[in-house]
Amino acid sequence: MPASPTPVAPVRSLDEWVAENVELLQPDRVVWIDGSRAQLDALLHDMVEEGRIIRLNPEHRPYSFLARSDPDDVARVEARTFICSEREEDAGPTNNWREPEAMREELRGLFAGAMRGRTMYVLPFSMGPVGGALSRYGVQLTDSAYVVASMSIMTRVGDAVLERIRAGARWVPALHSVGAPLEPGDEDVAWPSNPVKYICHFPETREIVSFGSAYGGNAILAKKSFALRIASVMARDEGWLAEHMLLLRVTDPRGRRFHIAAAFPSACGKTNFAMLRSALPGWQVETLGDDIAWLAPGSDGRLRAINPEAGFFGVAPGTGPDTNPTAIDTLWGNTIFTNVALREDGDVWWEGLTKTPPAGLTDWRGEPWTPDAGRPAAHPNSRFTVAASQCPSIAPDWDDPNGVPIDAIIFGGRRATNVPLVVEARDWEHGVFLGATIASERTAAAEGELGELRRDPFAMLPFCGYNMADYMQHWLDVGTRLRRTGGVPGVYQVNWFRKDADGKWLWPGFGENGRVLAWIVERIAGEAPASDTPLGRIPAVGTIDYRAAGVGDADWQELFRVDAPALLAEADDTEAFLDRFGDKLPEAVRRQLAALRERLGAPRRAGKKAVA
C-alpha cells in the first residue's frame, strides 16, 4: 500500500490554522477533543441538560440518545455541494463547480463571526487505524456538539492523531459551522442551522468547508466529504481507489477465506448485504465495513482494502428483524439515533422495526403520532450512529491496518428489468463498463420499453471529487497495474430486484443472496461453471440451488432472460448519459458499449456455452 501521500500545496501549521479561524469565527471558547471517554461523556451529559438530545431509557437502550434535527436540515444538500477545482473541466459535468477564490471570498463573509456565543471544537481524526499505511488524517473545526459526538463514533479521534500531525503527518483541514451565532440575550435552539448552506471541497489544497447544516452527511466531514470526495482525488494522484463500497469476508465450508468489495447506490440493500446471514449451511459471512472502502495495490501485487471508518451511519427505516437482524442486534445500546420516533417507554421506533407501531408514539418532529396521522413517525432519512466494533458479525481483524486482499468486486443497482440476478464480467475492462453503467429504475417499464433510469456510476456519482470520466480512466489504469502483478480481482454485477410482468419479485433476497455470493466465490476459486450471454457470464445450469430458495424454474429463467430490444434501447440511454463526458470519456468504455450492441444485434440470440 502507498506508504505516504503525494505532496500537495503546503499547509500552514495546525496551530496557525486554528488561530486564524478563531479570529474569523469569534467563538466564546475553544475545546480540543482528546478522544477520552470522560470528555465524550461530559459532552453528552451537557447536551442532555441543554435539551439538545434525549437520553433513552437505559433499560431498553443503554447509553443511547435521540437527536431531532430542524425539519429543514434532514439530508445531504447535493444542490449546495461544490467541487471548487482550479479548472471547471476537472470537476466534470456531474458535479457542481465554483471558482475557488470566488467561493473562498463568499465563505469568508459567511464565516465571519459565525461562532459567536458558541464553542469551537478542534477535532483531530484519523480515517483508518492510526499509523496505518493507507490511513489519512484530518482536523475538523466545528461548533456542533452533535458532530463531535458523531465523529467520536465514526472515526478515531483525539490525542493519538494530534501527535502524528504535530510530528509532521499531512492532514486535511475541515472547517464547519452551523452558521447560527448567538448574541447576548439570544435564546438557543436544540438544533441550530442556517437556511444558507454550502458544502465545498477544494481538491488541489485538500480542504473542506461546510456551512449552515448540522446533518451528518453535510457536517460529519470525515465521511462523504473526506473519505470519498477529497480521498478520491488523493487516490487518483497516489494510485489507489477511494470507493463507496462495503467490505465483507466469506468463509466457505472448507475454511477458505475470500474478501469482497461491493458498491450499491442508495436503497439497493447495501447495509443488508454487508451484514448478510447466509441461508447456506456451512458458509459464514463477516462484516469488514458497510459504506466506504479504500483499496490500494499491496506489496504482494494484489488489491488490498481497509474500511477507513470506525462506525456505521445507517438509515433506520426499513431496518428490522426480518430485513437485517444483525443491524438490530448492533443497536442494543451506545447508539445515537437521529429523527426516529420516541416510544412512551423511552425507547425508539421507526417504520420497519415492527409490523405494528406501538401506541403513544412521538414522531421525529416531537409531535404526537398515530397510524392515522398520514405521515411517517420516523423521517425517511432518519439515522443511527453506532461503533462498528459493536456489530455481532464484525470480523475480529476488521481494523487491521494492512487491510484484506480483495478477491472480487461487485456492482449492484435496483433494476426491475434487463439486469440479471448475477453476471460475471469478461475482464477488468468489461468490469469497469459494468461499474460505469450502474443504474436504478425510477419508474416501471412497459414490455419492451425502458423505465426512467437514475444513473449512478460506481455508486459514486454524488461523491466523486473530480471528473467522472477521469475517474473511469483511473479505474482502467489501476487494472493495468494489477494485471502486471497478476492481482486483478474478478468483477461481478448483481440485481436482487428483478420483477416479473405482474410486478412480483423474482428473487427472495436477504439471506438467500448468500447463494449468489457462494457462486461468485466458487468462480473465484475456479470451481463453478458458467454460461456465456451477451451481458457476460452467468451461473451454468445446476450451479445454484434456486429451488431451495423457493424460486421456481420459470422465475429462475426470467431472472436471466436477455431481452435484446429492451437492452438495445438501454444501450441508447447509456450512450446519451456517457456523451455528457465528451472527449474525456475513455475509449475503452465506448468500445465496451459497441461490443455490447454487437452481441445483442446478432441474427439470433447467442447460445449459452459452458466456459471455464
XYZ file of C-alpha atoms in Angstrom:
612
model
C 0.000 0.000 0.000
C 1.163 3.588 -0.564
C 3.440 4.489 2.332
C 2.937 8.234 2.133
C 0.644 10.684 0.390
C 1.676 12.660 -2.646
C 2.750 16.181 -1.635
C 0.247 18.941 -2.297
C 0.284 22.675 -1.690
C 1.984 23.405 1.660
C -0.436 23.704 4.566
C 0.176 26.185 7.360
C 0.693 24.692 10.796
C -2.288 23.366 12.696
C -1.954 25.991 15.416
C -1.805 28.794 12.848
C -4.884 27.442 11.066
C -6.836 27.185 14.311
C -5.756 30.681 15.371
C -6.795 32.185 12.023
C -10.233 30.635 12.298
C -10.682 31.629 15.934
C -10.065 35.211 14.829
C -12.515 34.871 11.929
C -15.318 32.944 13.639
C -15.027 34.548 17.116
C -16.120 31.614 19.317
C -16.592 32.161 23.046
C -14.209 29.313 23.833
C -12.086 26.645 22.154
C -12.066 22.980 23.227
C -9.575 20.453 21.878
C -11.037 16.942 21.641
C -8.648 14.458 23.255
C -10.569 11.272 22.436
C -11.125 10.296 26.063
C -14.309 8.605 27.208
C -14.569 11.087 30.067
C -14.605 14.079 27.724
C -17.226 12.499 25.449
C -19.389 11.534 28.429
C -19.282 15.107 29.737
C -20.206 16.432 26.289
C -23.218 14.115 26.000
C -24.290 14.978 29.547
C -24.238 18.685 28.712
C -26.215 18.082 25.513
C -28.922 16.296 27.509
C -29.005 19.045 30.126
C -29.286 21.708 27.407
C -32.159 19.871 25.695
C -30.197 19.156 22.506
C -30.616 15.387 22.749
C -32.811 12.996 24.736
C -31.328 10.192 26.804
C -33.227 6.984 26.048
C -34.484 4.582 28.685
C -31.356 2.657 29.764
C -33.435 -0.457 30.401
C -34.110 -0.632 26.663
C -31.142 1.216 25.084
C -28.219 1.646 27.484
C -26.198 4.815 26.938
C -28.198 5.803 23.859
C -29.618 9.133 22.734
C -32.148 10.671 20.358
C -31.491 13.870 18.403
C -34.168 15.754 16.468
C -32.996 17.968 13.649
C -34.536 21.104 12.270
C -37.178 19.997 9.716
C -35.220 21.831 7.015
C -31.943 20.072 7.843
C -32.603 16.381 7.294
C -30.439 15.181 4.381
C -27.436 15.853 2.190
C -27.914 19.025 0.140
C -26.446 17.967 -3.180
C -27.525 21.178 -4.909
C -25.345 23.112 -2.431
C -22.363 20.755 -2.634
C -19.476 22.065 -4.741
C -16.170 20.874 -6.143
C -14.043 24.031 -6.253
C -11.260 22.821 -8.527
C -8.969 25.281 -10.268
C -10.449 24.288 -13.637
C -14.147 23.662 -14.202
C -13.436 20.726 -16.504
C -11.707 18.936 -13.624
C -14.991 18.910 -11.686
C -16.810 17.447 -14.671
C -20.433 17.621 -15.782
C -21.856 15.650 -12.843
C -20.515 17.934 -10.090
C -21.470 21.470 -9.145
C -18.461 23.744 -9.680
C -17.476 27.120 -8.283
C -14.321 29.091 -8.974
C -12.220 28.536 -5.833
C -11.183 32.090 -4.972
C -14.680 33.472 -5.531
C -16.062 30.681 -3.343
C -13.488 31.339 -0.618
C -14.396 35.017 -0.587
C -18.096 34.253 -0.213
C -17.394 31.735 2.528
C -15.205 34.183 4.437
C -18.157 36.544 4.605
C -20.464 33.809 5.876
C -17.990 32.546 8.478
C -17.123 35.968 9.895
C -18.410 35.862 13.476
C -20.359 32.648 12.786
C -19.379 31.045 16.117
C -20.099 33.998 18.395
C -21.701 32.749 21.587
C -20.672 29.161 20.830
C -17.826 26.734 21.451
C -15.318 25.848 18.759
C -14.300 22.202 18.987
C -10.951 21.178 17.484
C -11.304 17.557 16.431
C -8.204 15.675 15.170
C -9.302 12.449 13.460
C -7.900 9.512 11.535
C -9.513 7.723 8.622
C -8.218 4.210 9.094
C -6.250 2.889 12.074
C -3.808 5.461 13.430
C -0.414 4.816 11.863
C -1.688 2.589 9.054
C -0.006 2.842 5.641
C -3.249 3.842 3.923
C -4.669 5.858 6.828
C -5.059 9.603 6.376
C -5.566 12.354 8.947
C -7.755 15.404 9.242
C -8.766 18.106 11.692
C -12.315 19.402 11.829
C -13.303 22.665 13.459
C -16.987 22.696 14.384
C -19.450 24.435 16.680
C -21.780 21.424 16.798
C -21.520 19.113 19.808
C -23.685 16.636 17.858
C -20.994 16.492 15.181
C -18.303 15.924 17.809
C -20.272 13.061 19.371
C -20.952 11.504 15.964
C -17.349 11.868 14.777
C -16.175 10.247 18.016
C -18.083 7.134 16.921
C -17.426 7.295 13.178
C -13.657 7.949 13.295
C -10.602 7.576 15.528
C -10.282 10.927 17.292
C -8.047 12.654 19.775
C -4.513 12.939 21.056
C -3.084 9.922 19.209
C -3.936 11.634 15.913
C -2.759 15.016 17.148
C 0.646 13.558 17.988
C 1.015 12.290 14.413
C 0.072 15.667 12.965
C 2.431 17.554 15.264
C 5.169 15.120 14.220
C 4.705 16.213 10.604
C 1.990 13.982 9.140
C -0.090 15.657 6.456
C -3.695 16.415 7.304
C -6.881 17.646 5.667
C -8.337 20.889 7.087
C -12.119 20.626 7.524
C -13.975 23.743 8.653
C -17.611 23.539 9.723
C -20.139 25.851 11.338
C -23.892 25.604 11.738
C -23.932 29.326 10.932
C -26.069 30.390 13.884
C -24.164 32.871 16.078
C -25.666 33.839 19.423
C -25.706 37.428 20.551
C -26.032 38.264 24.275
C -29.576 37.510 25.377
C -30.386 35.280 22.388
C -32.195 32.034 23.162
C -30.628 28.999 21.528
C -32.487 26.158 19.803
C -31.916 22.420 20.110
C -30.690 22.085 16.515
C -29.148 25.336 15.243
C -28.638 25.675 11.494
C -28.816 28.281 8.748
C -31.077 28.449 5.667
C -27.941 29.198 3.623
C -25.899 26.032 3.171
C -22.610 25.243 1.443
C -20.517 22.083 1.391
C -17.352 22.950 -0.524
C -14.330 20.880 -1.485
C -11.017 22.269 -2.732
C -9.253 19.303 -4.369
C -5.873 20.889 -5.075
C -5.348 22.004 -1.465
C -7.289 19.106 0.104
C -9.616 21.398 2.062
C -13.269 21.058 3.080
C -15.549 23.896 4.172
C -19.153 23.340 5.288
C -21.619 25.997 6.419
C -25.207 26.057 7.615
C -26.085 22.398 8.250
C -25.634 20.067 11.211
C -26.961 16.988 9.393
C -24.492 14.104 9.267
C -23.718 13.962 5.565
C -23.162 17.712 5.402
C -21.402 18.169 8.732
C -19.573 14.946 9.656
C -16.870 15.940 7.211
C -14.765 12.814 7.694
C -17.399 10.760 5.912
C -18.501 11.598 2.363
C -16.553 14.861 2.130
C -13.159 13.488 3.167
C -13.397 9.709 2.765
C -14.835 9.963 -0.762
C -14.731 13.416 -2.389
C -11.283 14.517 -1.224
C -9.916 10.983 -0.845
C -10.908 10.106 -4.421
C -8.626 12.914 -5.612
C -5.846 11.771 -3.287
C -6.332 8.225 -4.577
C -6.142 9.369 -8.199
C -2.867 11.165 -7.518
C -1.375 8.359 -5.411
C -2.508 5.285 -7.371
C -5.284 3.818 -5.216
C -9.105 3.859 -5.032
C -11.469 5.573 -2.562
C -14.841 3.921 -3.032
C -18.447 3.925 -1.840
C -18.196 0.217 -1.058
C -18.931 -2.280 1.667
C -16.343 -4.881 2.613
C -17.057 -8.427 3.714
C -15.326 -11.747 4.237
C -16.807 -15.051 3.107
C -15.589 -18.326 4.600
C -16.686 -21.441 2.737
C -17.362 -24.853 4.324
C -13.724 -25.833 3.681
C -12.486 -22.888 5.738
C -11.187 -20.878 2.779
C -11.482 -17.104 3.119
C -12.454 -14.696 0.356
C -12.832 -10.918 0.546
C -15.390 -8.918 -1.390
C -15.829 -5.190 -2.026
C -19.276 -4.158 -3.268
C -20.773 -0.880 -4.483
C -24.515 -0.234 -4.325
C -26.380 3.064 -4.754
C -28.801 4.094 -2.019
C -31.886 1.906 -1.438
C -30.242 -1.129 -3.038
C -29.631 -3.286 0.044
C -26.035 -2.302 0.750
C -26.095 -2.481 4.560
C -28.170 -5.667 4.471
C -25.547 -7.268 2.220
C -22.685 -6.074 4.445
C -24.346 -7.848 7.395
C -25.602 -10.866 5.446
C -26.659 -14.015 7.269
C -26.315 -16.616 4.554
C -29.077 -19.182 4.118
C -26.451 -21.728 3.038
C -25.273 -24.105 5.782
C -21.545 -24.023 6.414
C -20.994 -20.595 4.867
C -20.006 -17.695 7.117
C -20.127 -14.005 6.208
C -18.291 -11.431 8.332
C -18.584 -7.659 8.108
C -15.492 -5.552 7.468
C -17.239 -2.302 6.528
C -20.684 -1.140 5.454
C -20.167 2.022 3.406
C -16.663 3.145 2.386
C -13.547 1.252 1.338
C -10.066 2.408 0.412
C -8.307 -0.017 -1.938
C -4.638 0.036 -2.910
C -2.206 -2.327 -4.641
C -0.203 -4.093 -1.945
C 3.386 -5.259 -1.898
C 2.146 -8.708 -2.940
C 0.678 -7.246 -6.144
C -2.909 -7.773 -5.030
C -5.528 -5.127 -4.381
C -5.927 -4.696 -0.619
C -8.648 -2.751 1.184
C -9.354 -1.103 4.511
C -12.514 0.324 5.998
C -11.418 3.883 6.859
C -14.370 4.419 9.193
C -14.892 3.263 12.768
C -18.693 3.279 12.866
C -21.945 2.868 10.976
C -24.176 5.799 9.981
C -27.164 3.826 8.757
C -30.693 4.566 7.596
C -33.177 3.359 10.218
C -36.486 2.960 8.295
C -36.730 -0.459 6.697
C -34.189 -1.932 9.110
C -35.857 -4.683 11.105
C -35.528 -8.240 12.406
C -36.673 -9.650 9.061
C -34.536 -7.454 6.788
C -31.339 -7.049 8.821
C -31.321 -8.848 12.167
C -27.593 -8.189 12.551
C -28.143 -4.429 12.441
C -30.911 -4.717 15.029
C -28.586 -6.668 17.314
C -25.923 -3.988 16.792
C -28.213 -1.219 18.047
C -28.793 -2.616 21.546
C -27.096 0.419 23.123
C -24.302 3.016 22.815
C -26.111 4.499 19.828
C -27.081 7.994 18.708
C -30.394 7.987 16.841
C -31.472 10.953 14.739
C -35.043 11.752 13.648
C -36.626 8.441 14.638
C -39.817 8.217 16.708
C -39.872 8.022 20.515
C -41.945 5.441 22.369
C -43.817 6.072 25.597
C -41.381 3.824 27.451
C -38.369 5.868 26.351
C -37.183 3.567 23.563
C -37.156 4.371 19.825
C -39.178 3.151 16.852
C -39.213 3.533 13.092
C -41.133 2.119 10.171
C -39.957 -1.432 9.541
C -38.786 -2.103 13.092
C -42.046 -3.894 13.908
C -45.077 -4.655 11.767
C -47.397 -2.783 14.125
C -46.360 0.573 15.585
C -46.600 0.851 19.365
C -49.197 3.137 20.899
C -48.341 6.600 22.133
C -45.524 7.444 19.736
C -43.949 10.869 19.456
C -42.770 11.474 15.902
C -39.429 12.806 14.714
C -40.672 16.385 14.953
C -41.637 15.906 18.605
C -45.373 15.747 17.892
C -47.877 13.050 18.962
C -48.339 10.398 16.293
C -50.832 7.660 15.439
C -51.106 5.409 12.377
C -53.876 7.718 11.146
C -51.586 10.756 11.110
C -50.954 10.496 7.367
C -47.199 10.986 7.780
C -44.320 8.727 8.844
C -43.389 8.601 12.516
C -39.676 8.488 11.682
C -38.194 10.645 8.960
C -37.441 8.521 5.851
C -33.775 9.521 6.198
C -33.590 9.016 9.969
C -30.307 7.543 11.125
C -28.399 5.530 13.686
C -24.745 6.114 14.566
C -23.014 3.209 16.273
C -19.489 1.815 16.617
C -18.544 -0.864 14.080
C -16.940 -2.915 16.842
C -20.401 -3.447 18.343
C -21.692 -5.340 15.282
C -22.108 -9.083 16.009
C -20.912 -10.007 12.508
C -17.831 -7.776 12.560
C -14.637 -9.652 11.705
C -12.109 -9.783 14.567
C -9.473 -8.151 12.346
C -11.791 -5.614 10.687
C -9.459 -2.738 11.604
C -6.181 -4.409 10.608
C -4.108 -1.526 9.172
C -2.779 -3.868 6.474
C -6.294 -4.435 5.154
C -7.513 -7.542 3.351
C -6.773 -8.851 -0.171
C -9.741 -8.294 -2.485
C -10.835 -11.337 -4.483
C -13.901 -9.833 -6.156
C -15.649 -6.520 -6.726
C -19.436 -6.427 -7.029
C -21.609 -3.681 -8.506
C -25.350 -3.610 -7.954
C -28.393 -1.495 -8.696
C -32.138 -1.690 -8.257
C -33.468 -2.946 -11.572
C -36.904 -4.414 -12.263
C -35.837 -5.333 -15.801
C -32.874 -6.137 -18.058
C -30.154 -6.819 -15.460
C -29.690 -10.492 -14.447
C -29.508 -11.742 -10.876
C -25.744 -12.078 -11.280
C -23.314 -11.713 -14.155
C -19.539 -12.046 -14.288
C -17.500 -9.529 -16.268
C -15.325 -10.959 -19.017
C -12.291 -8.986 -17.842
C -11.347 -5.828 -15.914
C -12.250 -3.500 -18.791
C -15.692 -5.069 -19.052
C -15.993 -4.784 -15.267
C -15.244 -1.059 -15.440
C -18.018 -0.751 -18.027
C -20.435 -2.534 -15.674
C -19.477 -0.131 -12.884
C -19.742 2.896 -15.174
C -23.285 1.977 -16.202
C -24.877 1.176 -12.827
C -28.418 2.492 -12.712
C -31.686 2.101 -10.835
C -35.147 2.458 -12.315
C -37.260 5.352 -11.071
C -40.367 4.114 -12.878
C -41.747 0.797 -14.021
C -41.055 -0.223 -17.600
C -43.632 -1.469 -20.073
C -42.821 -4.635 -22.012
C -40.007 -3.897 -24.445
C -39.593 -0.359 -23.113
C -37.210 1.192 -20.650
C -38.189 2.740 -17.347
C -36.578 6.031 -16.385
C -33.084 5.296 -15.096
C -31.217 7.047 -12.309
C -27.580 6.746 -13.317
C -25.000 6.297 -10.569
C -21.627 5.145 -11.961
C -19.760 3.005 -9.426
C -22.340 4.265 -6.854
C -20.060 7.332 -6.731
C -21.970 9.961 -8.703
C -22.646 12.248 -5.681
C -19.250 11.535 -4.128
C -16.547 11.652 -6.801
C -14.294 14.649 -6.197
C -13.253 15.109 -9.816
C -14.396 14.490 -13.384
C -16.168 11.126 -13.528
C -14.643 10.389 -16.939
C -11.149 10.786 -15.466
C -12.313 8.583 -12.598
C -13.263 5.825 -15.074
C -9.837 6.142 -16.685
C -8.227 5.865 -13.259
C -10.039 2.564 -12.706
C -8.704 1.333 -16.044
C -5.187 2.435 -15.082
C -5.372 0.626 -11.734
C -6.416 -2.513 -13.607
C -3.437 -2.196 -15.949
C -1.119 -2.024 -12.955
C -2.777 -5.026 -11.290
C -2.516 -7.089 -14.469
C 1.258 -6.703 -14.382
C 1.341 -8.397 -10.980
C -1.418 -10.931 -11.611
C -3.615 -9.495 -8.879
C -6.771 -8.498 -10.772
C -9.974 -9.234 -8.800
C -12.992 -10.691 -10.553
C -15.790 -8.197 -11.250
C -19.493 -9.018 -10.952
C -22.865 -7.311 -11.206
C -25.855 -8.351 -9.099
C -29.519 -7.367 -9.074
C -31.765 -8.545 -6.237
C -34.766 -6.573 -7.529
C -35.852 -8.020 -10.871
C -39.623 -8.449 -11.240
C -41.950 -10.432 -13.461
C -44.606 -8.949 -15.759
C -47.026 -8.710 -12.817
C -44.572 -6.744 -10.679
C -43.718 -9.665 -8.372
C -40.184 -10.052 -7.044
C -38.441 -12.947 -8.756
C -35.779 -13.439 -6.084
C -36.375 -13.540 -2.290
C -33.170 -11.663 -1.434
C -31.772 -11.170 2.081
C -30.196 -14.418 3.367
C -30.787 -16.155 0.037
C -28.318 -13.726 -1.539
C -25.721 -15.947 0.090
C -26.351 -18.467 -2.697
C -25.262 -15.914 -5.283
C -22.278 -14.967 -3.154
C -21.292 -18.640 -2.929
C -21.335 -18.950 -6.735
C -19.121 -15.864 -7.023
C -16.667 -17.337 -4.525
C -16.617 -20.658 -6.355
C -15.970 -18.819 -9.621
C -13.011 -17.076 -7.987
C -11.729 -20.478 -6.883
C -12.114 -21.798 -10.439
C -14.668 -24.410 -9.403
C -18.117 -23.259 -10.592
C -19.031 -23.407 -14.294
C -20.673 -20.500 -16.096
C -22.584 -19.908 -19.311
C -21.863 -17.097 -21.729
C -24.510 -14.491 -22.617
C -24.379 -11.115 -24.384
C -24.180 -9.468 -20.942
C -21.417 -11.631 -19.501
C -21.141 -14.983 -17.756
C -23.993 -16.324 -15.653
C -24.345 -19.440 -13.472
C -24.459 -22.627 -15.522
C -27.440 -24.910 -15.076
C -27.356 -26.645 -11.707
C -24.739 -24.442 -10.043
C -27.190 -22.590 -7.759
C -29.920 -24.493 -5.911
C -32.602 -21.893 -6.551
C -35.422 -24.259 -5.665
C -34.107 -24.342 -2.090
C -34.614 -20.566 -2.087
C -38.256 -21.035 -3.063
C -37.774 -19.967 -6.690
C -39.480 -21.926 -9.470
C -37.961 -22.904 -12.797
C -39.845 -20.256 -14.788
C -38.856 -17.463 -12.403
C -35.233 -18.610 -12.451
C -35.168 -18.412 -16.227
C -36.806 -14.976 -16.108
C -34.077 -13.755 -13.738
C -31.578 -14.251 -16.572
C -33.719 -13.602 -19.645
C -31.973 -11.420 -22.231
C -34.483 -9.037 -23.826
C -32.439 -7.778 -26.772
C -34.798 -4.947 -27.873
C -35.040 -3.598 -24.314
C -31.297 -3.881 -23.803
C -30.585 -2.115 -27.090
C -32.917 0.688 -26.000
C -30.989 0.861 -22.743
C -27.727 0.991 -24.692
C -29.038 4.145 -26.386
C -29.860 5.624 -22.977
C -26.406 4.636 -21.730
C -24.774 6.324 -24.706
C -26.723 9.532 -24.065
C -25.505 9.535 -20.464
C -21.894 8.805 -21.391
C -21.944 11.514 -24.065
C -22.149 14.061 -21.249
C -18.444 13.440 -20.648
C -17.444 14.330 -24.199
C -13.917 13.600 -25.346
C -12.788 12.797 -21.806
C -14.729 9.529 -21.785
C -12.209 6.671 -22.038
C -12.202 4.937 -25.390
C -12.350 1.605 -23.565
C -15.815 2.466 -22.222
C -17.090 3.347 -25.698
C -15.535 0.152 -27.013
C -17.398 -1.909 -24.425
C -20.700 -0.256 -25.332
C -20.111 -1.005 -29.013
C -19.253 -4.617 -28.180
C -22.459 -4.973 -26.166
C -24.523 -3.693 -29.072
C -22.770 -6.090 -31.415
C -23.530 -9.043 -29.167
C -27.166 -8.000 -28.820
C -27.527 -7.357 -32.548
C -26.546 -10.843 -33.660
C -29.033 -12.517 -36.065
C -30.094 -14.827 -33.282
C -29.587 -14.779 -29.533
C -26.209 -16.191 -28.575
C -26.415 -19.679 -27.195
C -25.211 -20.481 -23.709
C -21.997 -22.401 -23.917
C -20.067 -23.542 -20.899
C -16.885 -21.639 -20.127
C -14.166 -22.391 -17.658
